[in-house]
Amino acid sequence: MAIQELTPEQIRTLTLEEKDRWWLEHVFKGDMPQLTLRAALTGMLLGG
């Protein structure tokens, strides 16, 4: 699945509030877990 991005024109013309709304609708995945077993194990490996 390709990551959606704003066009350069949208970046120049949209207000900060419109950009925030676009990000919430197209990028943010609120139901996706942030702390998974894989993330914890990777953190332990990298952290020593």
XYZ file of N, CA and C in Angstrom:
144
model
N 0.846 -1.178 0.000
C 0.000 0.000 0.000
C 0.892 1.243 0.000
N 0.714 2.078 -0.966
C 1.523 3.288 -1.099
C 1.115 4.322 -0.055
N 2.091 5.059 0.414
C 1.834 6.129 1.373
C 1.338 7.350 0.607
N 0.201 7.870 1.031
C -0.335 9.067 0.385
C 0.435 10.287 0.864
N 0.666 11.207 -0.037
C 1.389 12.435 0.287
C 0.650 13.629 -0.291
N 0.860 14.768 0.340
C 0.335 16.012 -0.213
C 1.185 16.417 -1.408
N 0.553 17.033 -2.380
C 1.300 17.553 -3.518
C 2.000 18.846 -3.093
N 3.037 19.258 -3.807
C 3.684 20.534 -3.470
C 2.697 21.711 -3.461
N 1.727 21.680 -4.358
C 0.710 22.742 -4.401
C -0.127 22.729 -3.121
N -0.526 21.540 -2.668
C -1.300 21.440 -1.432
C -0.477 21.916 -0.233
N 0.790 21.591 -0.214
C 1.656 22.013 0.890
C 1.707 23.534 0.963
N 1.767 24.180 -0.187
C 1.837 25.648 -0.220
C 0.511 26.310 0.133
N -0.613 25.705 -0.274
C -1.888 26.408 -0.178
C -2.761 26.016 1.011
N -2.634 24.808 1.534
C -3.496 24.393 2.640
C -3.070 25.072 3.938
N -4.063 25.368 4.772
C -3.759 25.931 6.088
C -3.250 24.817 6.995
N -2.701 25.193 8.135
C -2.203 24.210 9.086
C -3.327 23.286 9.556
N -4.508 23.839 9.787
C -5.647 23.033 10.219
C -6.059 22.039 9.133
N -6.041 22.468 7.873
C -6.392 21.569 6.768
C -5.358 20.452 6.623
N -4.086 20.789 6.812
C -3.037 19.766 6.754
C -3.200 18.763 7.886
N -3.527 19.261 9.082
C -3.748 18.365 10.217
C -4.926 17.441 9.957
N -6.019 17.962 9.421
C -7.195 17.148 9.119
C -6.860 16.101 8.060
N -6.103 16.496 7.034
C -5.700 15.558 5.979
C -4.866 14.427 6.575
N -3.932 14.766 7.465
C -3.077 13.761 8.094
C -3.916 12.783 8.913
N -4.886 13.303 9.684
C -5.735 12.422 10.486
C -6.559 11.483 9.615
N -7.028 11.962 8.484
C -7.881 11.153 7.613
C -7.098 10.164 6.759
N -5.861 10.503 6.373
C -5.133 9.682 5.410
C -3.924 8.938 5.958
N -3.352 9.379 7.056
C -2.105 8.791 7.548
C -2.284 8.120 8.905
N -2.890 8.810 9.852
C -2.999 8.334 11.228
C -3.806 7.047 11.300
N -3.262 6.072 11.999
C -3.945 4.790 12.203
C -4.149 4.608 13.701
N -5.208 5.173 14.232
C -5.454 5.171 15.666
C -5.665 3.806 16.272
N -6.126 2.843 15.477
C -6.391 1.514 16.019
C -5.196 0.570 15.883
N -4.078 1.052 15.370
C -2.894 0.216 15.203
C -2.092 0.210 16.504
N -1.755 -0.976 17.010
C -1.007 -1.028 18.270
C 0.375 -0.413 18.130
N 0.775 0.349 19.147
C 2.076 1.003 19.136
C 3.146 0.145 19.796
N 2.770 -0.624 20.812
C 3.727 -1.468 21.513
C 3.384 -2.921 21.216
N 4.151 -3.524 20.335
C 3.958 -4.921 19.982
C 5.133 -5.729 20.514
N 5.006 -7.031 20.489
C 6.093 -7.898 20.923
C 7.343 -7.627 20.098
N 7.176 -7.475 18.806
C 8.323 -7.195 17.934
C 8.996 -5.876 18.314
N 8.194 -4.844 18.589
C 8.758 -3.550 18.977
C 9.496 -3.656 20.306
N 8.931 -4.388 21.254
C 9.581 -4.542 22.560
C 10.897 -5.301 22.430
N 10.900 -6.393 21.668
C 12.127 -7.173 21.489
C 13.201 -6.369 20.766
N 12.815 -5.635 19.748
C 13.775 -4.802 19.021
C 14.351 -3.730 19.942
N 13.515 -3.122 20.755
C 13.987 -2.118 21.699
C 14.968 -2.692 22.703
N 14.691 -3.912 23.171
C 15.614 -4.553 24.114
C 16.948 -4.876 23.450
N 16.893 -5.319 22.197
C 18.133 -5.623 21.476
C 18.964 -4.360 21.244
N 18.309 -3.297 20.821
C 19.024 -2.054 20.538
C 19.479 -1.354 21.821
N 18.685 -1.473 22.869
C 19.004 -0.793 24.112
C 20.027 -1.509 24.976
N 20.311 -2.745 24.640
C 21.342 -3.474 25.385
C 20.768 -4.297 26.414
